[in-house]
Coordinates of C-alpha atoms in Angstrom, one line a residue:
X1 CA -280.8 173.2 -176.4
X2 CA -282.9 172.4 -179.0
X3 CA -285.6 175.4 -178.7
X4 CA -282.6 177.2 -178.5
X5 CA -282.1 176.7 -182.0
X6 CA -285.4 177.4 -183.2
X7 CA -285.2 180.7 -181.6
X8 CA -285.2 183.4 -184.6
X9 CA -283.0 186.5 -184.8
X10 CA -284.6 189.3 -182.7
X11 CA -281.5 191.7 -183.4
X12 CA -281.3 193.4 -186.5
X13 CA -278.2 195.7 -186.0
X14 CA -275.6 196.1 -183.4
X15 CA -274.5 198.8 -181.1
X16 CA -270.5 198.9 -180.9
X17 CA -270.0 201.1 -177.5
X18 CA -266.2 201.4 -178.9
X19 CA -264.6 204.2 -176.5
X20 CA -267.2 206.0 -174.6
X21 CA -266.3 209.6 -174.1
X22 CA -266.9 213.2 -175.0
X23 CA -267.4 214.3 -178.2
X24 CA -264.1 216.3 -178.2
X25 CA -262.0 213.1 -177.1
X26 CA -264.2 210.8 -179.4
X27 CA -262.8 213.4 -182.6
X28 CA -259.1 213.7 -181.3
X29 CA -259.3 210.0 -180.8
X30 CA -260.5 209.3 -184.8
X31 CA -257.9 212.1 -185.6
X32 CA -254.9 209.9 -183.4
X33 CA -256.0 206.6 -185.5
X34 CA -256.4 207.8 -188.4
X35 CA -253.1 209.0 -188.6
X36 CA -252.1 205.9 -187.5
X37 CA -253.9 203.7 -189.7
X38 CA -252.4 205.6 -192.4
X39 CA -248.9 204.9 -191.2
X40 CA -249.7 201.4 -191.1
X41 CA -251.0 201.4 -194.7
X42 CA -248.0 203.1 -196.0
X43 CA -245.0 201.1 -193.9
X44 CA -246.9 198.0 -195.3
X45 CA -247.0 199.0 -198.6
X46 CA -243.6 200.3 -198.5
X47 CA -242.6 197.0 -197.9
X48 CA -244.2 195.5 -200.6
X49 CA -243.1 198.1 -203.4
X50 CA -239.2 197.5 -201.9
X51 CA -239.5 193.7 -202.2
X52 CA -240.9 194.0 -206.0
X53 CA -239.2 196.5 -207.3
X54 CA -235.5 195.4 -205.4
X55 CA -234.4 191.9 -207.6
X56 CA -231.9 191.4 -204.3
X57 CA -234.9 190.6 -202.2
X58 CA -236.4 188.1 -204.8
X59 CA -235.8 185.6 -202.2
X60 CA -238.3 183.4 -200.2
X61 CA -237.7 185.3 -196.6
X62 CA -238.6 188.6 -198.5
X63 CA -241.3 187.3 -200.7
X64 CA -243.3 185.9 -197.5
X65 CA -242.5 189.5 -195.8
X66 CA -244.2 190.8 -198.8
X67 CA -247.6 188.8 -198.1
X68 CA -247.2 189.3 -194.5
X69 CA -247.6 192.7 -195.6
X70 CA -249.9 192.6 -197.7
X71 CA -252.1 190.7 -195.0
X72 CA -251.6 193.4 -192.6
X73 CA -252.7 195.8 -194.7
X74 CA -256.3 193.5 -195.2
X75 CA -256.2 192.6 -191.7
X76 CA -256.4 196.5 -190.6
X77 CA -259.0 197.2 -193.1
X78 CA -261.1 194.2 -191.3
X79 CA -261.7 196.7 -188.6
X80 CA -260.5 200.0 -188.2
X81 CA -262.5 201.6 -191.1
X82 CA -265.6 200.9 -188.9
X83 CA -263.9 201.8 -185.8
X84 CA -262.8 205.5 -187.7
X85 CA -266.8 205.4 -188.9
X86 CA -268.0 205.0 -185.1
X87 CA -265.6 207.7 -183.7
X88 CA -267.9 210.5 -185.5
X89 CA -271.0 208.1 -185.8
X90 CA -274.3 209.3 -183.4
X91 CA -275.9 205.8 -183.4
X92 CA -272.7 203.2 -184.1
X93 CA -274.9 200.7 -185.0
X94 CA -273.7 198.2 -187.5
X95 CA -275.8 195.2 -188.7
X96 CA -276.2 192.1 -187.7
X97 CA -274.8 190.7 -191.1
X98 CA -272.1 193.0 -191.6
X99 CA -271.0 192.1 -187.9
X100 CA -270.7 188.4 -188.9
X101 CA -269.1 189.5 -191.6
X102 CA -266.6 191.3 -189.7
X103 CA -266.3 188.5 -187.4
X104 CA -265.4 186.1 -190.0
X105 CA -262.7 188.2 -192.1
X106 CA -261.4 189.2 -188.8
X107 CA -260.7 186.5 -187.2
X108 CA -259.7 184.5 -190.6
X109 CA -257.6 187.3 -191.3
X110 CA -256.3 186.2 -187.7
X111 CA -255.7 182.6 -188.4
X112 CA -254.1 183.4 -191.7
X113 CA -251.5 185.7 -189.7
X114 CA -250.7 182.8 -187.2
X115 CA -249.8 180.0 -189.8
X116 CA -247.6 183.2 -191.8
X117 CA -245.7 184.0 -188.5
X118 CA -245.5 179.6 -188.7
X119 CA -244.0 179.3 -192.0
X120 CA -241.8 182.7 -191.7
X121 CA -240.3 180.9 -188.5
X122 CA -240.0 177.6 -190.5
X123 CA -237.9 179.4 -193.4
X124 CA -235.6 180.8 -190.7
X125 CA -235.4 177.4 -189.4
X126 CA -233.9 176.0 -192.5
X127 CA -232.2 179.1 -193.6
X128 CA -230.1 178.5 -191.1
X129 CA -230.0 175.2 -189.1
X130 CA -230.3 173.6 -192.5
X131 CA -227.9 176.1 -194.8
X132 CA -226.9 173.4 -197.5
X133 CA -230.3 172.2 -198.1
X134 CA -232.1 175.9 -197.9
X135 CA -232.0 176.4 -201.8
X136 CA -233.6 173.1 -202.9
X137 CA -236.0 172.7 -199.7
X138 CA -237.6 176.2 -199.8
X139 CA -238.0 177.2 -203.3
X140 CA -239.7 179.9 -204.5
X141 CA -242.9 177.4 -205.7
X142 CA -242.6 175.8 -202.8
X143 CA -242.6 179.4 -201.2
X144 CA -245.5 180.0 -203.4
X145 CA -247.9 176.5 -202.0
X146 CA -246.8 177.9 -198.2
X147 CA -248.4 181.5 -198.8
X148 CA -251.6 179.9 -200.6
X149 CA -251.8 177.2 -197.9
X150 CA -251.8 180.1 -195.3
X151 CA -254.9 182.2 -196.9
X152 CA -256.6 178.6 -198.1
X153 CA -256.3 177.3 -194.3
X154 CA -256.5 180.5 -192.3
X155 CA -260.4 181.2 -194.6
X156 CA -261.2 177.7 -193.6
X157 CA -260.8 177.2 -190.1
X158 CA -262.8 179.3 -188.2
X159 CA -266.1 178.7 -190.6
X160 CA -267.9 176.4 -187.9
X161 CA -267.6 179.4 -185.1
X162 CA -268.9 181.9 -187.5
X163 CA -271.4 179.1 -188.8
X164 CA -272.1 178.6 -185.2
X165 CA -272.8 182.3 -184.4
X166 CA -275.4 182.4 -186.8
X167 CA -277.2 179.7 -185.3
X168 CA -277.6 181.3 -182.1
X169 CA -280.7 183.5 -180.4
X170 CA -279.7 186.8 -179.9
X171 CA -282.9 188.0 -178.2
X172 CA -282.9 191.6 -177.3
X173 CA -279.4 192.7 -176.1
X174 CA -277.3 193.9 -178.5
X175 CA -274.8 196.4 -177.4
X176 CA -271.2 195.2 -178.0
X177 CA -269.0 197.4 -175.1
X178 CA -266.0 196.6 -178.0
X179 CA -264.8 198.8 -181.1
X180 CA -265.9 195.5 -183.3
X181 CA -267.6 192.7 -183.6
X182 CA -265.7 190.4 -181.4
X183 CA -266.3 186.8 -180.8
X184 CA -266.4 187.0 -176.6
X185 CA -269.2 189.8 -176.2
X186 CA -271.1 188.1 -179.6
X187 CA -271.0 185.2 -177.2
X188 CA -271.8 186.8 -174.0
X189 CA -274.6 188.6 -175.6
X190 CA -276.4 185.0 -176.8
X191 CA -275.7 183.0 -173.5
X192 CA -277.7 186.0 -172.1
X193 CA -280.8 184.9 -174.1
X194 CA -279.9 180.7 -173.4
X195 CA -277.0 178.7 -172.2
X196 CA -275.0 178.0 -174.6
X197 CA -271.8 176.4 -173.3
X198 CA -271.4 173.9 -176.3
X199 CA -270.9 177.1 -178.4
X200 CA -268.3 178.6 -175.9
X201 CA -265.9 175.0 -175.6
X202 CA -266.3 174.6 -179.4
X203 CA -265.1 178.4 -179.9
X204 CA -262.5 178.4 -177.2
X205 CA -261.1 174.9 -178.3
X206 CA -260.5 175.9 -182.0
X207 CA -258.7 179.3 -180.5
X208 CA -256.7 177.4 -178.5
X209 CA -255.8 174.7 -181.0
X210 CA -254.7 177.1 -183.2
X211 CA -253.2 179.8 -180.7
X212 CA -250.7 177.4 -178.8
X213 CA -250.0 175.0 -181.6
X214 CA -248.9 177.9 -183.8
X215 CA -246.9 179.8 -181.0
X216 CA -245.3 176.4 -179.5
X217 CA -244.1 175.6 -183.3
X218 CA -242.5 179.1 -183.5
X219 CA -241.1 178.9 -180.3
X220 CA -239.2 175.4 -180.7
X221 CA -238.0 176.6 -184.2
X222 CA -236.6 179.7 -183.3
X223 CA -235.0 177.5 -180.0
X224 CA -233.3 175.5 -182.4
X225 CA -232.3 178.5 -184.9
X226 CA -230.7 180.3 -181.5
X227 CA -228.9 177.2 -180.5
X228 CA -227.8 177.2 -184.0
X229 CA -226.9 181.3 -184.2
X230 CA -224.7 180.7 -180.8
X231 CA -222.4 177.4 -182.7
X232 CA -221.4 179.6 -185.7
X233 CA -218.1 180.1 -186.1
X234 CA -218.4 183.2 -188.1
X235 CA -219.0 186.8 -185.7
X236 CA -220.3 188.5 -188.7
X237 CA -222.7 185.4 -189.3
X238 CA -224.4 184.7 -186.2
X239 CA -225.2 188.3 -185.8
X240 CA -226.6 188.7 -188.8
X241 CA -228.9 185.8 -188.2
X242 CA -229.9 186.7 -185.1
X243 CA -230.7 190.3 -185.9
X244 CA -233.2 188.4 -188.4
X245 CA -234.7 186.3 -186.2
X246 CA -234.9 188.9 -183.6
X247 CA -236.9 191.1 -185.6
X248 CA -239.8 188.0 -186.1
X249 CA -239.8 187.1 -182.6
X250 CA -241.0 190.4 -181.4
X251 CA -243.2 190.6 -183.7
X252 CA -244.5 186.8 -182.4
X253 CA -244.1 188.1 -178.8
X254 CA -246.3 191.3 -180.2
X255 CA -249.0 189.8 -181.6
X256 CA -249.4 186.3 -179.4
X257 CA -249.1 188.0 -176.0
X258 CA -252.3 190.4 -176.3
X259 CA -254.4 187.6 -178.6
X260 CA -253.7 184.3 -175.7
X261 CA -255.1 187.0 -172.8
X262 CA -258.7 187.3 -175.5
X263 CA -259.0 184.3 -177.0
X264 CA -258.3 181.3 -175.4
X265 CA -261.5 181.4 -173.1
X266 CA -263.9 183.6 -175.3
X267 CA -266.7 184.9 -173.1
X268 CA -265.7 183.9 -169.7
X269 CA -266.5 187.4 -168.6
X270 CA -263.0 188.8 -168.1
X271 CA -262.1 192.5 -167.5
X272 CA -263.9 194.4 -170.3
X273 CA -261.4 197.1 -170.3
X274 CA -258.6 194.8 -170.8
X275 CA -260.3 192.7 -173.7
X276 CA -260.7 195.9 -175.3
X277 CA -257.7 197.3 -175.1
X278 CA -255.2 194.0 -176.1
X279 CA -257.6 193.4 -179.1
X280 CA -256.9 197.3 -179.5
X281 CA -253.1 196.3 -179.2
X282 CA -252.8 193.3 -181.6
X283 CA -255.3 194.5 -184.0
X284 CA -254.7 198.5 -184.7
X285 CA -251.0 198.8 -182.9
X286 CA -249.5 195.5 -183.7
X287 CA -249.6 196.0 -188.1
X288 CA -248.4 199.5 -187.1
X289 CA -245.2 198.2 -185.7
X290 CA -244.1 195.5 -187.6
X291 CA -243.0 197.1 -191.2
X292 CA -240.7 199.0 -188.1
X293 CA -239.3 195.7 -186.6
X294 CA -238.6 194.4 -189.6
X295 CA -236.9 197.6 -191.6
X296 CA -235.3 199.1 -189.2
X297 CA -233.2 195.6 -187.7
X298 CA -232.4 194.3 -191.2
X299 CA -230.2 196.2 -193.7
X300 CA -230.8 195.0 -197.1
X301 CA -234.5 196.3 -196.4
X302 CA -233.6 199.9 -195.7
X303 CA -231.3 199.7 -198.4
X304 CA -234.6 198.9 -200.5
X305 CA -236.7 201.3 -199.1
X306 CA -234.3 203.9 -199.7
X307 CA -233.7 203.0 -203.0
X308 CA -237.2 203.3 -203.8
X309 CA -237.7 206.4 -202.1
X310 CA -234.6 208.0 -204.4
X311 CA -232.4 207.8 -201.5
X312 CA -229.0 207.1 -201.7

């Protein structure tokens, strides 16, 4: 293990396959997400501009669906700018610091989404299993210290895998069959050079810390906010509520069901074409659809966003 670190960097730059095809398909394919990474860009800011400019959504729900967001809109920028550059790219090389770079926003970009689906699911939670106590428990400082503990945490976490990365040999192979630089085929391409399955656990441990102990939190608030919805006296109420809630779960089924199949055991050599197309799903498709889910189930946004588009 040791020599393994003493090993220097062979690999300059990166090959990222992406979606091998024609040259046809590879330009209707850049044209298909381009459009949609435009779409994504404007529902998220859309959101943003209705929760500013609409003083009815000053509130703690809205102002985290604000930065949610907002973090969409950096977390597609992560990636799909590079991916959109590679569709109409000849070489689709990309180098071996700006793929660590990638690697680290991405997947802190990552974290940072996990712990704001956390505390989104914990202002539900006391919204309404906890209605008298809402306005003096979840202030909008205390609103504030969750969103900056979310980016703080989520920039912090996964510093030892990138840090870890770096340290390893990469040796001569350096195609990635992936639209990015992912953290399984970074790691299958160095344990091609030297074993390296202290690397792998520490990776895969650190996922699955943070990928079950996020999801398991938002799943036992949400069971508790249900049981909560089903007591309420009030028709009107409980609907209301659980159209709410509704709207983040799928976004928490959306997101955590493609990212447990990737990340739990990084490298163990599972189906390449299913890697690529769940990071695909909760990277490119995912931000797409959640400005939907959350405008189109709850009123007083469409109310904003037809406000603020002159709409009646």
């Amino acid at each position: 293990m040791a020599s393994s670190r003493n090993t220097s960097h062979t690999v300059s730059h990166f090959i990222l396959l992406g979606f091998p095809c024609r040259r046809e398909i590879q330009i209707f394919l850049f044209s298909i997400f381009f459009m949609i990474y435009i779409l994504t860009l404007l529902g998220n800011m859309a959101i943003i501009y209705a929760v500013h400019w609409d003083h009815r959504l000053h509130t703690p729900m809205y102002i985290l669906l604000a930065n949610f967001s907002f973090l969409e809109i950096c977390y597609v920028n992560s990636d799909v700018p590079n991916m959109l550059v590679n569709f109409i790219s000849t070489t689709k090389t990309i180098s071996f610091t700006q793929c660590l770079l990638q690697l680290y926003f991405f997947f802190s970009l990552g974290t940072t989404e996990c712990l704001f689906l956390s505390i989104m699911a914990y202002d539900r939670f006391l919204a309404i299993c906890r209605p008298l106590h809402y306005p003096t428990l979840m202030t909008i400082k205390f609103c504030g210290s969750l969103i900056i503990f979310c980016w703080v945490y989520g920039f912090l976490w996964f510093l030892i895998p990138v840090i870890l990365v770096t340290q390893l040999p990469f040796c001569g192979p350096n195609v990635i069959d992936d639209f990015l630089c992912d953290l399984g085929p970074l790691l299958a391409l160095a344990s091609v050079c030297v074993p390296i399955p202290g690397t792998v656990l520490i990776c895969g441990t650190m996922s699955s810390l943070l990928i079950f102990g996020t999801f398991f939190y938002i799943i036992g608030s949400y069971t508790l906010v249900l049981r909560a919805v089903i007591r309420m006296p009030s028709t009107a109420g409980s609907k209301k509520a659980f159209s709410t809630c509704s709207s983040h779960l799928a976004v928490v089924i959306l997101f955590y069901g493609s990212v447990m199949i990737t990340y739990v055991k990084p490298g163990s050599g599972q189906a390449k074409g299913m890697q690529k197309f769940t990071t695909l799903f909760y990277s490119v498709l995912t931000p797409l659809f959640n400005p939907m889910i959350y405008s189109l189930r709850n009123k007083e946004m469409k109310d904003a966003l037809k406000k603020v588009m002159g709409g009646s």
